[in-house]
Coordinates of C-alpha atoms and ligand atoms in Angstrom, one line a residue:
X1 CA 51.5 113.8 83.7
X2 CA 54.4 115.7 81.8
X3 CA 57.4 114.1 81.6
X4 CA 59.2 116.3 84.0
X5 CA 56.7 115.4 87.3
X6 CA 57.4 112.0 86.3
X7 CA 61.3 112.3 86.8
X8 CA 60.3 114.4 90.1
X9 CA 57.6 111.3 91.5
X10 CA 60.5 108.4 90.5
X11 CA 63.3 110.2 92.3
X12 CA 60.8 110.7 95.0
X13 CA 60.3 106.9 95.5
X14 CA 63.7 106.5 95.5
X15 CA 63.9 108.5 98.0
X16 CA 61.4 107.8 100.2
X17 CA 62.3 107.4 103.9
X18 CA 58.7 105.4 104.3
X19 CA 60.2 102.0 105.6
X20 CA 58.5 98.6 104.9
X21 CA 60.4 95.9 106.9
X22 CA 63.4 95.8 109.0
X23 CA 65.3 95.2 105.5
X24 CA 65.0 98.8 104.3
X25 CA 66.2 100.7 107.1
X26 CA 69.3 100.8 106.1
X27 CA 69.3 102.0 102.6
X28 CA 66.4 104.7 103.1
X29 CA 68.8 106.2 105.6
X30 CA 72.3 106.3 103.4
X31 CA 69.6 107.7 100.4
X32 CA 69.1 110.7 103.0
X33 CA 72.4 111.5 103.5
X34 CA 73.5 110.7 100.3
X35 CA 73.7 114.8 99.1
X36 CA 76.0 115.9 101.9
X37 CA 78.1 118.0 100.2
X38 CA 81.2 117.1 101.9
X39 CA 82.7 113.9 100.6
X40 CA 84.6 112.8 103.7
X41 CA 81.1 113.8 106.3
X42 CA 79.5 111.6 103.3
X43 CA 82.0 108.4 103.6
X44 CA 82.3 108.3 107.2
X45 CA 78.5 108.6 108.2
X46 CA 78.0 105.9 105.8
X47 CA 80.1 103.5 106.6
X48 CA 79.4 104.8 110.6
X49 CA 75.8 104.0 109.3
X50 CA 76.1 100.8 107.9
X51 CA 78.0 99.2 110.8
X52 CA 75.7 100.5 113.1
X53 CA 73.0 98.4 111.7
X54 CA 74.6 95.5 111.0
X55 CA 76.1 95.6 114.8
X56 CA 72.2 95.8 115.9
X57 CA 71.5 92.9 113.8
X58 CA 74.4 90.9 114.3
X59 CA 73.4 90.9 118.1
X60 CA 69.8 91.5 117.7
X61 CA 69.5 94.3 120.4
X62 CA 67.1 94.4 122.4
X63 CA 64.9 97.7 123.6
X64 CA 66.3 97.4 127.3
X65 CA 69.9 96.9 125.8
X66 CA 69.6 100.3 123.6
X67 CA 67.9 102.1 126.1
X68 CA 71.0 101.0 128.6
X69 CA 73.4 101.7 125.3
X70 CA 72.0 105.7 125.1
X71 CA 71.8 106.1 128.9
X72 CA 75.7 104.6 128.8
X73 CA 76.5 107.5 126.4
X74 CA 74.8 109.9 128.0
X75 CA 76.8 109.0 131.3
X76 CA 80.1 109.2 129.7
X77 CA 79.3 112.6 128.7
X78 CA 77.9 113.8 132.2
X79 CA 80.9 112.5 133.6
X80 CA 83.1 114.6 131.6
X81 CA 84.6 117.9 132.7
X82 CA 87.8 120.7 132.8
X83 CA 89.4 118.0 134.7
X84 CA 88.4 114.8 133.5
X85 CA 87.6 112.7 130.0
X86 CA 85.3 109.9 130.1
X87 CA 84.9 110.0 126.3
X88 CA 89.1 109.8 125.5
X89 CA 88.7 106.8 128.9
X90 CA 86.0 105.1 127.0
X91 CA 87.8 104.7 123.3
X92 CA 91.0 103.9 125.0
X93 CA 89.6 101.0 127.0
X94 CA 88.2 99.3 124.1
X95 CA 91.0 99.8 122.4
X96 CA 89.9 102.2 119.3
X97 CA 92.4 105.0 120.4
X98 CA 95.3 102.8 120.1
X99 CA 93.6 101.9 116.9
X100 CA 93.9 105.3 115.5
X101 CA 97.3 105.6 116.4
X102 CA 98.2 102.6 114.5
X103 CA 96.0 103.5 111.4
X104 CA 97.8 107.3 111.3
X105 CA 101.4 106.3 112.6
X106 CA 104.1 103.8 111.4
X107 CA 102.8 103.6 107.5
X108 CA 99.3 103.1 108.2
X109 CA 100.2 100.3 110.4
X110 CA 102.4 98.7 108.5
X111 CA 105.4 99.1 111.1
X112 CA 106.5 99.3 114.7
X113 CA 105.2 102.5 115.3
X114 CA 107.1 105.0 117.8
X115 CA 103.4 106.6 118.9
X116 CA 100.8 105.6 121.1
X117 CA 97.3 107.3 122.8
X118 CA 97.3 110.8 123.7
X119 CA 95.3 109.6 126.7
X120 CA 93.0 111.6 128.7
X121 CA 95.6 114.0 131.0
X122 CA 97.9 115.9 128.9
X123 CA 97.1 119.6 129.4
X124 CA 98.4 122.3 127.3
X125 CA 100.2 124.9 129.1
X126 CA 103.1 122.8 131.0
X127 CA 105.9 124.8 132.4
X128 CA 108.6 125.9 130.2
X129 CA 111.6 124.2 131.8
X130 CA 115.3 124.7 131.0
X131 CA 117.3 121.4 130.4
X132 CA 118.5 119.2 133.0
X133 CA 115.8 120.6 135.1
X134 CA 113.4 118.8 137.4
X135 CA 109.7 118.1 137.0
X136 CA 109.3 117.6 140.3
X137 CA 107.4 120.8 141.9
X138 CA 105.9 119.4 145.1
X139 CA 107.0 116.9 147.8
X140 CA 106.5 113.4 145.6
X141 CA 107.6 109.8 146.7
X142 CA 109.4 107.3 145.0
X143 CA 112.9 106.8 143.8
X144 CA 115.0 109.8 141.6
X145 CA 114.2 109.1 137.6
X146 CA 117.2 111.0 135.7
X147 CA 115.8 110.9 132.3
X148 CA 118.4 111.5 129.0
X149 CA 116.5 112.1 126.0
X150 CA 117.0 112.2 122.0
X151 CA 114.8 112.8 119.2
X152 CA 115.7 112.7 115.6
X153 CA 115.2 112.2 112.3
X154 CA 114.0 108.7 110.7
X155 CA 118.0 108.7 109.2
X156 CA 119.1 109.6 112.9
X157 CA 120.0 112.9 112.6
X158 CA 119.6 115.0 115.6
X159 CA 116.3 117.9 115.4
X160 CA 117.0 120.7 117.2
X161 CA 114.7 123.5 118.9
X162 CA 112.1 120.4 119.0
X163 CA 109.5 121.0 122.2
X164 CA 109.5 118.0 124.1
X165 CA 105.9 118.3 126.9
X166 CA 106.8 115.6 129.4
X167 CA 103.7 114.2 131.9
X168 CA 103.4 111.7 134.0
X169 CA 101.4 110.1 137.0
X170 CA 103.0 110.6 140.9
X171 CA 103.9 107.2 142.3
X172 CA 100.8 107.8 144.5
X173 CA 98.9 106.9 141.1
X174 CA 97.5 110.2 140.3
X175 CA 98.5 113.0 138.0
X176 CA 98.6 116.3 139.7
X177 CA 95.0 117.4 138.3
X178 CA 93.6 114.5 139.9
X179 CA 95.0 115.0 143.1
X180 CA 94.7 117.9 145.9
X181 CA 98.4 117.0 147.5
X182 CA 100.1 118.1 144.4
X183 CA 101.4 121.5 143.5
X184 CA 100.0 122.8 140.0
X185 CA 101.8 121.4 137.1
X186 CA 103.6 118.7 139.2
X187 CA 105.4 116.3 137.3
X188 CA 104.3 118.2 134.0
X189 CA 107.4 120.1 132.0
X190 CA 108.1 121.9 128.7
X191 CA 111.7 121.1 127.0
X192 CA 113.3 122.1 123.8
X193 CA 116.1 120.1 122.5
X194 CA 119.5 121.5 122.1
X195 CA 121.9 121.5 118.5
X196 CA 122.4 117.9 119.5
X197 CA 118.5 116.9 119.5
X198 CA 119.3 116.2 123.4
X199 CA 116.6 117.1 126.8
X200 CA 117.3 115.5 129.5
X201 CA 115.5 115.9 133.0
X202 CA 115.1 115.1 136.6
X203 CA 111.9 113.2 138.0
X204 CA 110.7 110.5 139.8
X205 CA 110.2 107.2 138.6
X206 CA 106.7 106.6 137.4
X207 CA 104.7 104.1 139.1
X208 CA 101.5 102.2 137.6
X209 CA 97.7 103.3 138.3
X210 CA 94.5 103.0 138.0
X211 CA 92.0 104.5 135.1
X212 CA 89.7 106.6 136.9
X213 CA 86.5 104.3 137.6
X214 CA 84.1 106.7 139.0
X215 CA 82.1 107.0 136.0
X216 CA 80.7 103.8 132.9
X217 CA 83.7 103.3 131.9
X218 CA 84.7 101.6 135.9
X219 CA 80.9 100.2 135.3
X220 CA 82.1 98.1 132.1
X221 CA 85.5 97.3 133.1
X222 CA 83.9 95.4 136.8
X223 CA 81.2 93.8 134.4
X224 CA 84.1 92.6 132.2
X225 CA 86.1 91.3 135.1
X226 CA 89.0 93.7 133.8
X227 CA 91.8 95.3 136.2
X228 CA 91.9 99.3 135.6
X229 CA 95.4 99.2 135.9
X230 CA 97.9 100.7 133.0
X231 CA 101.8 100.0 133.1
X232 CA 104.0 102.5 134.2
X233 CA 105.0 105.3 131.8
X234 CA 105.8 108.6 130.9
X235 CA 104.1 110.6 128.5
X236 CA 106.1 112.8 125.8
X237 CA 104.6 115.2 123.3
X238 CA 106.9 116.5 120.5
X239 CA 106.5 119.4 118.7
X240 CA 108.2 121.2 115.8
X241 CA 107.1 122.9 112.8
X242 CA 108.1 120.8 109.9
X243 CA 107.4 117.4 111.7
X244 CA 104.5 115.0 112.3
X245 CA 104.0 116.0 116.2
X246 CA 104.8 112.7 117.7
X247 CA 102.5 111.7 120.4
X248 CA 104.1 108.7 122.7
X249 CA 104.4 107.3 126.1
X250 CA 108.1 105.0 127.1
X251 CA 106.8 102.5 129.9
X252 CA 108.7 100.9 132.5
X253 CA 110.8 97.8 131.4
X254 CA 109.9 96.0 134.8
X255 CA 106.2 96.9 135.5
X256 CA 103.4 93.9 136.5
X257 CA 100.9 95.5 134.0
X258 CA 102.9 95.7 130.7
X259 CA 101.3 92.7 129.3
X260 CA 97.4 93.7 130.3
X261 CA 97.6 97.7 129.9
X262 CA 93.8 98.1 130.4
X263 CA 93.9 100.6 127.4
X264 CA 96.3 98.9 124.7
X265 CA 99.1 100.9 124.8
X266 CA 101.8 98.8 125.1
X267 CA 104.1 98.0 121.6
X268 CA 107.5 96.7 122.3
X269 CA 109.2 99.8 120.6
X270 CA 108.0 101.6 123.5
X271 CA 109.4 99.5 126.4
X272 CA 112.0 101.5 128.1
X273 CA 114.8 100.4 129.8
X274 CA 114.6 102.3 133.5
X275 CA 118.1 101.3 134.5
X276 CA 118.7 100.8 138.5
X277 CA 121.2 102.0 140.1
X278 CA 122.2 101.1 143.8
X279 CA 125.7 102.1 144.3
X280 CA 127.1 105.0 141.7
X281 CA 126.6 108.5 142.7
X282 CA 123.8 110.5 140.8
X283 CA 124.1 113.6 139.3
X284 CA 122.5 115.3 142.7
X285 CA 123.7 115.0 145.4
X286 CA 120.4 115.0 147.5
X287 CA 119.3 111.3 145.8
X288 CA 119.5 108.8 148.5
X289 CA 118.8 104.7 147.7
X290 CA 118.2 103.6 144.6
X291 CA 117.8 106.0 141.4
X292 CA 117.4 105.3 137.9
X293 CA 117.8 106.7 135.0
X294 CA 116.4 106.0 131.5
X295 CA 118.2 106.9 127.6
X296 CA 115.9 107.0 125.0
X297 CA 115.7 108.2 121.6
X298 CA 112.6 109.8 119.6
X299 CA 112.4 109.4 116.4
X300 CA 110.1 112.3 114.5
X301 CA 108.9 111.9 110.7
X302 CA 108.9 114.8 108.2
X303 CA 105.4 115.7 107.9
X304 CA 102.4 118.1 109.3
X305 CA 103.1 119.7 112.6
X306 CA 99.2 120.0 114.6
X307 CA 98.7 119.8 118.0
X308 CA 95.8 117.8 119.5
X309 CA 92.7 119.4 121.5
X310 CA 93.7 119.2 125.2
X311 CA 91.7 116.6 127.1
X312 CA 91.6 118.7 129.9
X313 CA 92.3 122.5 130.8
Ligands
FE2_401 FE1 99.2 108.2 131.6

């Protein structure tokens, strides 16, 4: 045989996908993936790869268990729609969102971040809305939130002309695109901060609620004996050329479910302090019992400015 076809047959044996045992799984699949021209596809699936396996071995699946483990995925999937996420619901309630956050936010994790999840219900097209305004665009219950925002620099310096897109659940425990009874866009608003980094805004406070558990994800939570239930919050997007879009929610000081937030999202930095008030007057007039009003400052690092894909339309 010439020296060449010789080369050919040993590389071929080395990369033969014919499997002997249980043993060689593993390496005949990274040898097939090992050309992939891009380096990062290459790192990822291999490490994806390799902890694949050894998670099948570790628990030594069984047939019935994989066969439930594809059908689960497949489920999530089917479950998702323009209005819903069941693949954003799944990696938040084991926790891998708020792990991605950590790993990209706060040096790598190093530090009290000022981010957390995205989360499934942030949609991109929230009405522009002129400081001081109100978020509130259909009848909603619960008690008048006056909310007094900053966002600046990691020094403290104020960043004007930054677009602040606010969202947050009713008190009824639904976000308007989950619920009939609420005008389009309710409790969804656009700001852009002023020469002083300021926005400031009128709303109601936000109450707890429930993960939607319709679909797997409500499956795995009952089997696990979890509660769906996540803290109150409100959700703030901030955007400005120049920046590292910062991504956060500021949950209610006082809430049952801060400690057990059924999708991790709770760090301290992020506890706000939703200040009641029984007796002062409010800035409206029409605000009767208790109001409350919330001061809380942003802070936005120097870095890439991208917006993520919308969960829903
Ligand atoms: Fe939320």
């Amino acid at each position: 045989m010439p020296v060449q076809n010789l080369a050919m047959a040993s590389d071929q044996d080395r990369r033969s996908s014919i499997i002997e045992d249980e043993g060689s799984i593993t390496s005949a699949v990274l040898a097939a993936m090992g050309d992939t021209p891009s380096p990062r596809l290459r790192e990822i699936m291999a490490a994806f790869v390799r902890h694949m396996h050894a998670f099948a071995r570790e628990v030594r699946l069984t047939e019935e268990e994989f066969e439930l483990g594809v059908d689960f995925l497949n489920r999530i999937g089917q479950a998702t729609h323009d209005r819903h996420n069941e693949g954003i619901l799944f990696s938040d309630a084991v926790g891998f969102s708020t792990l991605v956050c950590l790993l990209n936010n706060g040096q790598n994790g190093a530090t009290e971040t000022a981010s957390a999840l995205l989360g499934p219900f942030w949609r991109m097209n929230s009405p522009r809305t002129e400081n001081g305004g109100s978020i509130v665009r259909s009848e909603t219950p619960g008690p008048a939130l006056f909310a007094s925002c900053r966002i600046t620099d990691p020094q403290g310096r104020p960043i004007a002309g930054v677009e602040a897109d606010v969202w947050q659940a009713s008190p009824v425990g639904l976000y308007e695109n989950q619920d009939d009874g609420q005008a389009d866009m309710n409790l969804r608003g656009k700001f852009t901060t002023d020469a002083d980094g300021r926005f400031s805004f009128r709303s109601v406070k936000p109450a707890g609620y429930p993960v939607p558990t319709h679909g797997p994800v409500g499956e795995l939570l009952k089997a696990q004996r979890r509660h769906p239930y996540r803290p109150a919050h409100l959700h703030v997007l901030a955007y400005k050329p120049g920046f590292k879009t910062l991504i956060t929610q500021v949950f209610v000081d006082d809430d049952q479910y801060l400690g057990t937030d059924v999708v991790f999202g709770v760090t301290r930095h992020l506890i706000g302090r939703y200040e009641r008030h029984d007796e002062e007057r409010p800035s409206a007039a029409d605000v009767v019992g208790p109001w409350y009003s919330l001061d809380y400052t942003f802070v936005m690092e120097p870095g890439e400015a991208k917006l993520p894909t919308p969960p829903i339309k």
